[in-house]
PDB file of C-alpha atoms in Angstrom:
ATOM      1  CA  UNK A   1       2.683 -41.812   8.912  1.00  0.00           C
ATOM      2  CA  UNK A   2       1.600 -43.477  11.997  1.00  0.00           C
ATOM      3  CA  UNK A   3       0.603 -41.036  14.873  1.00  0.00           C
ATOM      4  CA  UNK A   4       2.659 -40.924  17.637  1.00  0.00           C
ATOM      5  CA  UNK A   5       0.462 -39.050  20.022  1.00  0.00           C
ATOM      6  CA  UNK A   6       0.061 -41.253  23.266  1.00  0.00           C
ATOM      7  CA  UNK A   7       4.135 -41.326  22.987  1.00  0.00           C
ATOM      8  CA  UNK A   8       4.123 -37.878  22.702  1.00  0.00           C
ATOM      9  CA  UNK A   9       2.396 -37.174  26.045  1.00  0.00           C
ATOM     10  CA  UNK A  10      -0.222 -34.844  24.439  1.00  0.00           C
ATOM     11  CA  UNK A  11      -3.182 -36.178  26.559  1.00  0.00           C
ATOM     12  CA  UNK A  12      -1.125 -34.676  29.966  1.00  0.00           C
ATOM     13  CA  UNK A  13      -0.940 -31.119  28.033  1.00  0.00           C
ATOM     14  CA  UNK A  14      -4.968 -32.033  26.669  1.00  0.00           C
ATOM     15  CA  UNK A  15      -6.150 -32.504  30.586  1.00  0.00           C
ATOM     16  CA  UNK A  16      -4.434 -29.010  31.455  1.00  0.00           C
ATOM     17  CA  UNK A  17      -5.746 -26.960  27.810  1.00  0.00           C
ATOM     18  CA  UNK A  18      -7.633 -27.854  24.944  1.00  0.00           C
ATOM     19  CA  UNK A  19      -6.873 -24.994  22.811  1.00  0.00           C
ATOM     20  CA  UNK A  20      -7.970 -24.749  19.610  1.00  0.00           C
ATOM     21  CA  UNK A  21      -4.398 -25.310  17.843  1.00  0.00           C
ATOM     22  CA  UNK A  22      -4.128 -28.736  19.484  1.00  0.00           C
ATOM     23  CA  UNK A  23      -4.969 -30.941  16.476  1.00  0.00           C
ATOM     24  CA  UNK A  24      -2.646 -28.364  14.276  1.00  0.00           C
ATOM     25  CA  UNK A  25       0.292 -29.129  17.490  1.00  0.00           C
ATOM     26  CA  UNK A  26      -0.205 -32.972  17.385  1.00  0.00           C
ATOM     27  CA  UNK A  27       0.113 -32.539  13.341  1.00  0.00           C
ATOM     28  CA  UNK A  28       3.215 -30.662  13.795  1.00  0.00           C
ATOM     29  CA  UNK A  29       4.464 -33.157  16.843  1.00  0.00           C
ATOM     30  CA  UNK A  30       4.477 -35.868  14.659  1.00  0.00           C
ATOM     31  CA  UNK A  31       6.471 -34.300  11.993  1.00  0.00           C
ATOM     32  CA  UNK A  32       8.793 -33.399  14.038  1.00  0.00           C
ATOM     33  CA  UNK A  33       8.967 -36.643  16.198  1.00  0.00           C
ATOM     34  CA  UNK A  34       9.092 -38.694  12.799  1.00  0.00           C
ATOM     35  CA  UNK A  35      12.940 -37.961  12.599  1.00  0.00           C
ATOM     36  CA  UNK A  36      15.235 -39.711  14.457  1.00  0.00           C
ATOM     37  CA  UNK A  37      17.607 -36.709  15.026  1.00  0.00           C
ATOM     38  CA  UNK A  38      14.886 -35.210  17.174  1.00  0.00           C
ATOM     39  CA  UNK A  39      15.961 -36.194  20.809  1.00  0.00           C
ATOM     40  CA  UNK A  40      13.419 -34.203  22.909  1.00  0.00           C
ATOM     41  CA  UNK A  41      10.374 -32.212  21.960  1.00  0.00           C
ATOM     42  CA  UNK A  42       8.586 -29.516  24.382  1.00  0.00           C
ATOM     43  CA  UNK A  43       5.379 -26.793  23.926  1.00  0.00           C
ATOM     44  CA  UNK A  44       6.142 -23.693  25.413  1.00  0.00           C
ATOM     45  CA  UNK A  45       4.030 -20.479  25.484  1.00  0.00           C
ATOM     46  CA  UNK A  46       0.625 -19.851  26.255  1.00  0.00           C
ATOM     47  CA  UNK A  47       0.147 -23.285  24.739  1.00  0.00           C
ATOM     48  CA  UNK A  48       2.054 -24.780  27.993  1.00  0.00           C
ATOM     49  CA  UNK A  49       0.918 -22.617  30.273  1.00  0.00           C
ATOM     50  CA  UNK A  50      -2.591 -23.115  29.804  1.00  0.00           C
ATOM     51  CA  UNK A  51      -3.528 -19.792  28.542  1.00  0.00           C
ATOM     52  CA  UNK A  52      -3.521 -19.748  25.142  1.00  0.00           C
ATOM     53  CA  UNK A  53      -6.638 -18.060  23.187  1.00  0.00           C
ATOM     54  CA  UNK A  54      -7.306 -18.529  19.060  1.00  0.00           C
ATOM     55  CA  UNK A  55      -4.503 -15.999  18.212  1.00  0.00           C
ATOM     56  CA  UNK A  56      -1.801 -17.667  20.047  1.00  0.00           C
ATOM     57  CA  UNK A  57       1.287 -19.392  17.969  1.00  0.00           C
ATOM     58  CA  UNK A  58       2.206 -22.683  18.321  1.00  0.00           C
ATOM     59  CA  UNK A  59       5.623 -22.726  20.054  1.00  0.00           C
ATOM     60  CA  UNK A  60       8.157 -25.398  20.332  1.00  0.00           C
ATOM     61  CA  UNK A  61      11.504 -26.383  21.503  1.00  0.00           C
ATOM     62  CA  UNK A  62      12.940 -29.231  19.530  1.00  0.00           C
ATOM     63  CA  UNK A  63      16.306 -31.075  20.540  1.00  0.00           C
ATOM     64  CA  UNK A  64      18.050 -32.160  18.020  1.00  0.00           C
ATOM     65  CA  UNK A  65      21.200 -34.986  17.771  1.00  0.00           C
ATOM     66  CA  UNK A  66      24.007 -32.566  18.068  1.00  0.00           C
ATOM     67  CA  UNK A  67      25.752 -33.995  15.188  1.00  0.00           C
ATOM     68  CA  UNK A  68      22.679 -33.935  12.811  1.00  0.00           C
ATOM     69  CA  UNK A  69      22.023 -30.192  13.442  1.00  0.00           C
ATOM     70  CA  UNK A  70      23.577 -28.860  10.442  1.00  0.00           C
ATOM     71  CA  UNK A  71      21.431 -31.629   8.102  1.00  0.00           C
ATOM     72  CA  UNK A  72      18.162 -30.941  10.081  1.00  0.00           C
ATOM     73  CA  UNK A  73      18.227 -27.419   9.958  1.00  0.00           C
ATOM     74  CA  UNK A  74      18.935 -27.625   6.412  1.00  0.00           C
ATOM     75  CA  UNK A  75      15.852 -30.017   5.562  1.00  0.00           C
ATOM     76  CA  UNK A  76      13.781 -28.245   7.468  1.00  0.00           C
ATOM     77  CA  UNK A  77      12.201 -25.364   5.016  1.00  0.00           C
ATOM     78  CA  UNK A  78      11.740 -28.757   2.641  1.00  0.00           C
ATOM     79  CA  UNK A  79       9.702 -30.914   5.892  1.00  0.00           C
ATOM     80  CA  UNK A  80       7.799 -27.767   7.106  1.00  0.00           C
ATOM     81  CA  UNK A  81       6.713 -27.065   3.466  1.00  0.00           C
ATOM     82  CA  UNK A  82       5.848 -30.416   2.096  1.00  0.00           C
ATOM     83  CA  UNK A  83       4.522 -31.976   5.195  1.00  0.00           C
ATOM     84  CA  UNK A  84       3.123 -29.452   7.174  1.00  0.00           C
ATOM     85  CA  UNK A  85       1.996 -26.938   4.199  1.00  0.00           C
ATOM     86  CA  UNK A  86       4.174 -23.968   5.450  1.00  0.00           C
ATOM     87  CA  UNK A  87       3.511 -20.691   3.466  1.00  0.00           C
ATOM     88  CA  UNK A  88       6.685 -19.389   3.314  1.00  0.00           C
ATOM     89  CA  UNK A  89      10.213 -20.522   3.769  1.00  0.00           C
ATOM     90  CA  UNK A  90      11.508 -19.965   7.741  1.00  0.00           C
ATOM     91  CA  UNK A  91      12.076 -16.754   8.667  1.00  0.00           C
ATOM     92  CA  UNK A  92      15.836 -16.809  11.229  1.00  0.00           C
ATOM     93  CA  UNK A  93      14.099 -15.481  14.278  1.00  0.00           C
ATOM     94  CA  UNK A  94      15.600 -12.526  15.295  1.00  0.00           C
ATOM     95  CA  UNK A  95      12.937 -11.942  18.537  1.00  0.00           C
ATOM     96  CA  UNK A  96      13.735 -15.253  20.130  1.00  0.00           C
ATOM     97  CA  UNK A  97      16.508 -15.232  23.066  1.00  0.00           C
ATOM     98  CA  UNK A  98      19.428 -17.033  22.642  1.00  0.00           C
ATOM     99  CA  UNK A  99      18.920 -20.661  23.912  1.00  0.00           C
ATOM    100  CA  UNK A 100      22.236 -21.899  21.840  1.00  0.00           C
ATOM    101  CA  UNK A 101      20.221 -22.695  18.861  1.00  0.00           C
ATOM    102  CA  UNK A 102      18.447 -21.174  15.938  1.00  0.00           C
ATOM    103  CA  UNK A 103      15.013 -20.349  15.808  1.00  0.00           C
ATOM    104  CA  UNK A 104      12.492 -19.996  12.845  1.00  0.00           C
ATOM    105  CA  UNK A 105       8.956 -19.018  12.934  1.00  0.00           C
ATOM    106  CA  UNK A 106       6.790 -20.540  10.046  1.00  0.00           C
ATOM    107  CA  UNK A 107       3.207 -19.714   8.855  1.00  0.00           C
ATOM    108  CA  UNK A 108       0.798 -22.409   8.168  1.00  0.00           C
ATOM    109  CA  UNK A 109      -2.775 -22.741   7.054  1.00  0.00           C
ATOM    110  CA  UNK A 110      -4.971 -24.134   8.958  1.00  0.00           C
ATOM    111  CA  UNK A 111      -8.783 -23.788   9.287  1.00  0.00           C
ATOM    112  CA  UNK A 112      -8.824 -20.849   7.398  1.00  0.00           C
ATOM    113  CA  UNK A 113      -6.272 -18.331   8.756  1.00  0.00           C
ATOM    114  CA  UNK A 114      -2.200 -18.470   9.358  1.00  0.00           C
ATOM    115  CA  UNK A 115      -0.723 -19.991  12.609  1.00  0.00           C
ATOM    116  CA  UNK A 116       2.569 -18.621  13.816  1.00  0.00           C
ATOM    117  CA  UNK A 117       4.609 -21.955  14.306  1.00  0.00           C
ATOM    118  CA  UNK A 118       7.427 -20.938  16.332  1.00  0.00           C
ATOM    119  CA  UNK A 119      10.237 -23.848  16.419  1.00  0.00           C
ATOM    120  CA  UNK A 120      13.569 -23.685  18.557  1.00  0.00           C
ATOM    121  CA  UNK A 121      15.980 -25.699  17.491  1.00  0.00           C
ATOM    122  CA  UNK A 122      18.740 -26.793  20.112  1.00  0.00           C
ATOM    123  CA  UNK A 123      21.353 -29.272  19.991  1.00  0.00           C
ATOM    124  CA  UNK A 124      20.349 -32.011  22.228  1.00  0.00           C
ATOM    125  CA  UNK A 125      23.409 -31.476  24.367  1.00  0.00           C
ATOM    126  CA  UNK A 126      21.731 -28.152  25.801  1.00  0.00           C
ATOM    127  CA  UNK A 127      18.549 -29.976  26.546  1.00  0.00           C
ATOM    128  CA  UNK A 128      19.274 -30.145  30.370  1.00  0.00           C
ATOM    129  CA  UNK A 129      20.584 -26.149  30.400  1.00  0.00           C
ATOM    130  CA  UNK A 130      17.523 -25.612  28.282  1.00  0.00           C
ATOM    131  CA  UNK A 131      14.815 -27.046  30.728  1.00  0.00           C
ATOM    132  CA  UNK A 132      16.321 -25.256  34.213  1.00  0.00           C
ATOM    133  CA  UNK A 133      16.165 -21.744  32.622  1.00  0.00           C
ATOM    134  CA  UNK A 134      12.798 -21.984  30.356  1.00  0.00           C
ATOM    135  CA  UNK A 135       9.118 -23.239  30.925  1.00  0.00           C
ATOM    136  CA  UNK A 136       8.275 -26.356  29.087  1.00  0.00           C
ATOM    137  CA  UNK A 137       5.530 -29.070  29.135  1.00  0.00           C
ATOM    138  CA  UNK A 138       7.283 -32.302  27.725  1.00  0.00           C
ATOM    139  CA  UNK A 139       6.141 -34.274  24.763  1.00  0.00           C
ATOM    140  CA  UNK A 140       9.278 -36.412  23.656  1.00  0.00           C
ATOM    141  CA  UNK A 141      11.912 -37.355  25.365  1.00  0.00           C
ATOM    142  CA  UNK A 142      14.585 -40.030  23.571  1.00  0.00           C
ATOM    143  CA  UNK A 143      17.332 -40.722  25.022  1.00  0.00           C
ATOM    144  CA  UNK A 144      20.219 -39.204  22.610  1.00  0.00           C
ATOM    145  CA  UNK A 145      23.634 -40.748  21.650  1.00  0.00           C
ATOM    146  CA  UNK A 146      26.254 -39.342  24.310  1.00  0.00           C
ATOM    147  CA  UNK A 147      27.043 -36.366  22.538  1.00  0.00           C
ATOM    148  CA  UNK A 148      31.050 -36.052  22.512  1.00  0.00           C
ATOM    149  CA  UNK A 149      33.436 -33.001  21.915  1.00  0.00           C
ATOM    150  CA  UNK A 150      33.886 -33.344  18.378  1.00  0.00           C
ATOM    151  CA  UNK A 151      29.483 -33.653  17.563  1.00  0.00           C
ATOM    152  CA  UNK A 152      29.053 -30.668  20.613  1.00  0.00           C
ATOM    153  CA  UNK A 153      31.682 -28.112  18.396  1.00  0.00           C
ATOM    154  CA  UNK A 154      30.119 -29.291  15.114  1.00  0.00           C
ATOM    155  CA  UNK A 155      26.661 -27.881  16.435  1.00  0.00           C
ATOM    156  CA  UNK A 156      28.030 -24.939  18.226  1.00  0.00           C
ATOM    157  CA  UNK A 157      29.818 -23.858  15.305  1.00  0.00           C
ATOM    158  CA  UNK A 158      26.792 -24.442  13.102  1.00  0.00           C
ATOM    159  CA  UNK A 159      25.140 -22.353  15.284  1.00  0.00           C
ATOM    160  CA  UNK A 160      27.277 -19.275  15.251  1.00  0.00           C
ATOM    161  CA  UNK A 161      27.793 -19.261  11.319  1.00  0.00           C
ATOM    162  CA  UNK A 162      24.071 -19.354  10.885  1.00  0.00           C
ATOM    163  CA  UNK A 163      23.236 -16.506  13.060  1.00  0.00           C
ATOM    164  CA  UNK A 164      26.294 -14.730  11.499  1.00  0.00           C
ATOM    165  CA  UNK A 165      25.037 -15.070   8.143  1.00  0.00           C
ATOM    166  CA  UNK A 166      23.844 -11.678   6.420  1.00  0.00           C
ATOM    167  CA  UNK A 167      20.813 -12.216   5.116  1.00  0.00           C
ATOM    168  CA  UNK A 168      19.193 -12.084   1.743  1.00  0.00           C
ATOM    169  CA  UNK A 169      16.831  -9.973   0.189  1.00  0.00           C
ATOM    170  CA  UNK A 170      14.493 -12.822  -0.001  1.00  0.00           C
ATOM    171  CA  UNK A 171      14.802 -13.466   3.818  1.00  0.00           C
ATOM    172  CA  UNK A 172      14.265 -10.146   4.566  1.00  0.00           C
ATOM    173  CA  UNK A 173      10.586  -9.967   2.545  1.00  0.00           C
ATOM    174  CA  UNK A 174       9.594 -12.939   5.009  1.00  0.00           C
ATOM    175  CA  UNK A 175      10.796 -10.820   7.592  1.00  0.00           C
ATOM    176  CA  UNK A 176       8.090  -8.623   6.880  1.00  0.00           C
ATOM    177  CA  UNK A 177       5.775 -10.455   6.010  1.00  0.00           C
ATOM    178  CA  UNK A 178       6.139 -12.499   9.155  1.00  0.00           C
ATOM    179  CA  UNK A 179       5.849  -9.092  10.814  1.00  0.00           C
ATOM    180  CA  UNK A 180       2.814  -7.980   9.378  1.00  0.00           C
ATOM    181  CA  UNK A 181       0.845 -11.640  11.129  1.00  0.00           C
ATOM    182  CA  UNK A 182       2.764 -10.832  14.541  1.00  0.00           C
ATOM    183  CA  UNK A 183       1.887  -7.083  14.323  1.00  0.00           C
ATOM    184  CA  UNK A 184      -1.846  -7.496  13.313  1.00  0.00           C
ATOM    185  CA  UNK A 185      -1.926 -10.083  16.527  1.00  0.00           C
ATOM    186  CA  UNK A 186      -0.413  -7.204  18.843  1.00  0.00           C
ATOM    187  CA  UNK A 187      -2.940  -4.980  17.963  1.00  0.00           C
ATOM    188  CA  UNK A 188      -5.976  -7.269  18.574  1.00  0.00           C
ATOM    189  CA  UNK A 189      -4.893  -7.747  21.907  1.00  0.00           C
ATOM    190  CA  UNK A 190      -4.217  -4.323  22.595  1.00  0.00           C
ATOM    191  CA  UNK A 191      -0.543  -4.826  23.165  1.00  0.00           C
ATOM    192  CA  UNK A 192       1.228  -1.691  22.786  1.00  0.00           C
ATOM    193  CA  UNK A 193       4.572  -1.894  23.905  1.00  0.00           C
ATOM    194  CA  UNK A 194       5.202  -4.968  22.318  1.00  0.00           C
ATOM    195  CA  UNK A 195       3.552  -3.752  18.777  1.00  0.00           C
ATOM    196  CA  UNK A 196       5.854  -0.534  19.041  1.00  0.00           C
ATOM    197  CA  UNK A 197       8.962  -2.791  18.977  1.00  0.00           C
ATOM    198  CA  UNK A 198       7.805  -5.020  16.165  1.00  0.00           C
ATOM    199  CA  UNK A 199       7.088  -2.271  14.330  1.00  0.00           C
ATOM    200  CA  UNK A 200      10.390  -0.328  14.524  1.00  0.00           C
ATOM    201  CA  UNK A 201      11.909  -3.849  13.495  1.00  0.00           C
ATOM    202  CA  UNK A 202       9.557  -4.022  10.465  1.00  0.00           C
ATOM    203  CA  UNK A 203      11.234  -0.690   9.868  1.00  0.00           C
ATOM    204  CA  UNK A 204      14.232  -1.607  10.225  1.00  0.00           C
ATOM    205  CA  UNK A 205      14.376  -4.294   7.932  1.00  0.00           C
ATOM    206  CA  UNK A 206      13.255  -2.500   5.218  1.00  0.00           C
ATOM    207  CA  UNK A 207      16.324  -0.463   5.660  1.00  0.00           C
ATOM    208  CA  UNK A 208      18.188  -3.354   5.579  1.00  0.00           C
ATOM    209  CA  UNK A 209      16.512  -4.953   2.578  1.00  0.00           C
ATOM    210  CA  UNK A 210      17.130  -1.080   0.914  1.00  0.00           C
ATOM    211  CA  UNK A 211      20.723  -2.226   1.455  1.00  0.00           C
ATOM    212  CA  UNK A 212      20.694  -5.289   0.839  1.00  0.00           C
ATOM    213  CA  UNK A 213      19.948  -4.850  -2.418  1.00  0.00           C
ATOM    214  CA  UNK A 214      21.308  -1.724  -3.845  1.00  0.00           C
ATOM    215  CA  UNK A 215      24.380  -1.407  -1.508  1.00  0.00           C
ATOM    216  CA  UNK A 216      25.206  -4.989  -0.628  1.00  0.00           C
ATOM    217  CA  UNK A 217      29.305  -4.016  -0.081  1.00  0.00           C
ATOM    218  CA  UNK A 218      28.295  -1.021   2.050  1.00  0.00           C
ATOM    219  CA  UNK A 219      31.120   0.064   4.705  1.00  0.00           C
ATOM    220  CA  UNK A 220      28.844   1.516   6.902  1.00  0.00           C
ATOM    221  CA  UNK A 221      26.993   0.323   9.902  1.00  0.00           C
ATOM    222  CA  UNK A 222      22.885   0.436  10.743  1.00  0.00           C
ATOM    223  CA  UNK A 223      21.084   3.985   9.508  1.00  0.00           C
ATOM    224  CA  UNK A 224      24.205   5.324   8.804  1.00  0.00           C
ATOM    225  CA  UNK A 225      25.136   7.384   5.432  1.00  0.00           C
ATOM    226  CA  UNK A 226      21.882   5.963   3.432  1.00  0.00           C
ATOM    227  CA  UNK A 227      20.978   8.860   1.639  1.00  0.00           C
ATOM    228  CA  UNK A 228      25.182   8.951   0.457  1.00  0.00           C
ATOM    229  CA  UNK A 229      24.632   5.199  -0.399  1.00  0.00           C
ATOM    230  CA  UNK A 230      21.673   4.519  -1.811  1.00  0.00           C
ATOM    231  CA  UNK A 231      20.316   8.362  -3.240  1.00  0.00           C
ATOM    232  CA  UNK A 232      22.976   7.818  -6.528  1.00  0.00           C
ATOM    233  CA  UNK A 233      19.881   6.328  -8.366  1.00  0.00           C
ATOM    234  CA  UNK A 234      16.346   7.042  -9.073  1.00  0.00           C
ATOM    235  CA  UNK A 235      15.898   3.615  -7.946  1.00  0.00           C
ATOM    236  CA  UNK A 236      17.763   4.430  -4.967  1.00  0.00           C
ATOM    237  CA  UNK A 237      15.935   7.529  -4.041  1.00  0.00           C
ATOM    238  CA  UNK A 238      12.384   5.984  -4.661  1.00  0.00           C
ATOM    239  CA  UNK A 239      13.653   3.172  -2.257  1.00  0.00           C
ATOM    240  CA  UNK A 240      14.274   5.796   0.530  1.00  0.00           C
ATOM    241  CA  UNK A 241      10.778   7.531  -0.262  1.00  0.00           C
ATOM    242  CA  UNK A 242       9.596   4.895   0.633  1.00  0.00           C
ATOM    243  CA  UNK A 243      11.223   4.282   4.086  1.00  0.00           C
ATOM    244  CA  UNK A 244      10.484   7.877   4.938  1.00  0.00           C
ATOM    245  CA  UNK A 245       7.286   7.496   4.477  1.00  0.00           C
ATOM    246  CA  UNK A 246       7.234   4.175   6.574  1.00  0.00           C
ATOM    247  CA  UNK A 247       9.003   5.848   9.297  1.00  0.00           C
ATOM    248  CA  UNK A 248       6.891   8.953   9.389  1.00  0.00           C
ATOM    249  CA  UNK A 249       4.204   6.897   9.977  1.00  0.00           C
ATOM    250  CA  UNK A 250       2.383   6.265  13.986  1.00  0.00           C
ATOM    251  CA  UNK A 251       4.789   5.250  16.990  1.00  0.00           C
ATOM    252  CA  UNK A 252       1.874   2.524  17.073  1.00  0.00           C
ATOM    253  CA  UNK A 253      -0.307   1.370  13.676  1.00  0.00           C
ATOM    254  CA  UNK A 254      -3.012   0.346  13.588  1.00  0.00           C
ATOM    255  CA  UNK A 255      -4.042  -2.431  11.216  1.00  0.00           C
ATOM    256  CA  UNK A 256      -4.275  -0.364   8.011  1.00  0.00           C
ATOM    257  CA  UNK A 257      -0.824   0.927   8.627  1.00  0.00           C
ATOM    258  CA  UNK A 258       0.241  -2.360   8.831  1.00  0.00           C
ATOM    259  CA  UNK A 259      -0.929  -3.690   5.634  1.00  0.00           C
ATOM    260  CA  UNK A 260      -0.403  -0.286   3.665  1.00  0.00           C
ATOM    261  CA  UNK A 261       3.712  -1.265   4.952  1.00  0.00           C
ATOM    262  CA  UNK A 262       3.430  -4.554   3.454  1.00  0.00           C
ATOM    263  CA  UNK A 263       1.977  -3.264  -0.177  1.00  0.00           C
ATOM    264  CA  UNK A 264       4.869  -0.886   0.174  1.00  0.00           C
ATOM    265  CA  UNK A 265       7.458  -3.111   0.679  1.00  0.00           C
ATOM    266  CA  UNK A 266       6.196  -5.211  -2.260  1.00  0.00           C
ATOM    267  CA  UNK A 267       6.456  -2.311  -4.677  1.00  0.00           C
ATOM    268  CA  UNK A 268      10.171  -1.801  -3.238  1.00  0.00           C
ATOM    269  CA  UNK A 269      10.852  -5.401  -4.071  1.00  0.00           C
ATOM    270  CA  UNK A 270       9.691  -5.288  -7.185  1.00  0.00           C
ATOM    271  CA  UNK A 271      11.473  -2.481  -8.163  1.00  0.00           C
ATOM    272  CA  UNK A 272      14.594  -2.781  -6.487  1.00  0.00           C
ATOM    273  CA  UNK A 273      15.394  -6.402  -6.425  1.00  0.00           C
ATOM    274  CA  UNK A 274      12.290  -8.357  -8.243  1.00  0.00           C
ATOM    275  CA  UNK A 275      14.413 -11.891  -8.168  1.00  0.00           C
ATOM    276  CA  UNK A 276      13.645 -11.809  -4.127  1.00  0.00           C
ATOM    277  CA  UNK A 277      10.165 -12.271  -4.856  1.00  0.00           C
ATOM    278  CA  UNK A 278       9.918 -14.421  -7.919  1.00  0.00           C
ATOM    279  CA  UNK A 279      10.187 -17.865  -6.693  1.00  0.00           C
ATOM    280  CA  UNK A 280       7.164 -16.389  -3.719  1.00  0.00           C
ATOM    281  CA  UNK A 281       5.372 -14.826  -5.859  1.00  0.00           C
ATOM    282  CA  UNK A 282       2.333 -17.787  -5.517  1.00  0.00           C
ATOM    283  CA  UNK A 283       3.143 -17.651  -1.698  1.00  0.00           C
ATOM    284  CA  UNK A 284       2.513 -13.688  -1.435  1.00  0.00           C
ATOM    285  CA  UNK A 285      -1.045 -14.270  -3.240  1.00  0.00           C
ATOM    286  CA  UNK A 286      -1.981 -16.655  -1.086  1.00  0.00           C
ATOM    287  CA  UNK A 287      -0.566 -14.579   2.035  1.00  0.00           C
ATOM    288  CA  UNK A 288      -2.735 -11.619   1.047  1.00  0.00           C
ATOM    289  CA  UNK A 289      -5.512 -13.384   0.900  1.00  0.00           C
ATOM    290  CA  UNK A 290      -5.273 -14.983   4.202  1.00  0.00           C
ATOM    291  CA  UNK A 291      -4.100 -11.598   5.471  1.00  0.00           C
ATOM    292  CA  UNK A 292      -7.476 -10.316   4.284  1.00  0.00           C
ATOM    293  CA  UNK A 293      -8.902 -12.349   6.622  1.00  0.00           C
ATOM    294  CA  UNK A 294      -7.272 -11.469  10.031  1.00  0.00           C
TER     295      UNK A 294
END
């Protein structure tokens, strides 16, 4: 693949930062900038700002041909995996603000430890919207195909029916284990507040992996009526042992507390719904180990 870095304006954002993810960015920039659907392509973040350190993700904004959305999104697990070396599949970012796209946060190898990739992906239409409301240092702009009514509702409703989808017990292990990288990264920089909210979320999608799994058709909304749900089984009741425990942990862990959550929810997999983890099962190995090394 040819690079494409001059075109991609990386010596500008070079000049301003040389951070040490910049050879893992221009990998990653011309990926992305290999497809034609992609339209625009920005850095965001500390990355853009100038003040990134060796802990900080790799964020981008990618605009994408309104009409190719669907197809892009779908490929994208398959490019980020073969091309890039991605861990895991995506994890739907549920942290992200709404830009009117979809956002997925990958982790890659790369000189020995995991890099958060963060990618945005917005319909090329909401470029211009994009730009006025969010902090961005350019790499690719191509000028995209006037995007008419019919291409602008395809992506729109694209959009809404992939943040609308439940998601699967599989999803929800990458959850955490996307968690558990973002987490241990809160807590080396001391960042409290933040680490508190990740960590209730980590929480919280255990609960919903509980359900997910053993009471996919529940009626009932959040934390409500789990112990009526799920406490039928012995399966059931080990599963909520196990979020009691993870909720009567700290307000705030501490690295230890973050891995023992991860080995937790691994033994909950495994017991309650062990075809979530068997096609990942290579990917978790490999995840601990690099975990080891945080």
């Amino acid at each position: 693949m040819p690079t494409l870095v001059p075109a991609l304006h990386l010596a500008e954002l070079t000049q301003a930062n040389r951070p040490a993810q910049l050879p893992l960015l221009t990998k990653l920039a011309d990926i992305l900038a290999a497809s034609p659907a992609v339209t625009h392509l920005m850095v965001r973040g500390s990355l853009a700002h100038g003040t990134a350190d060796r802990l900080s993700d790799v964020d981008f904004v990618a605009g994408i041909d309104d009409a190719q959305l669907p197809a892009f999104v779908s490929a994208l697990d398959d490019l980020m995996s073969i091309e890039a070396g991605a861990l895991l599949p995506g994890w739907r970012d549920t942290i992200v603000a709404d830009l009117g796209g979809v956002g997925t946060v990958f982790l890659i190898p790369y000189e020995g430890r995991l890099h958060q990739i963060d990618l945005y992906l917005a319909p090329s239409s909401r470029i211009p919207h994009l730009r006025a409301t969010v902090a961005t240092a350019s790499l690719l702009d191509r000028q995209p195909a006037p995007s008419g009514l019919e291409a602008v509702a395809v992506a729109e409703h694209f959009t809404a029916e992939f943040l609308a989808r439940p998601r699967t017990s599989t999803e929800l292990l990458i959850e955490h284990l996307v968690l558990a990288v973002l987490l241990h990264k809160r807590i080396k920089r001391g960042q409290r507040f933040v680490a508190y909210a990740e960590w209730h979320r980590l929480h919280t999608a255990t609960k919903d992996l509980i359900k997910t799994a053993l009471a996919p058709n529940s009626r009932y909304w959040g934390w409500y009526q789990l112990r009526e749900e799920i406490a039928v089984t012995p399966i059931g009741r080990a599963c909520l042992g196990d979020l009691d425990a993870a909720i009567n942990g700290p307000a705030i862990p501490l690295a230890g507390d973050v891995d023992a959550a991860i080995e937790r929810v691994l033994d909950l997999v495994d017991r309650a719904c062990p075809e979530a983890l068997d096609r990942l099962r290579e990917a978790v190995a490999a995840y601990r180990t690099y975990l080891e090394l945080v």
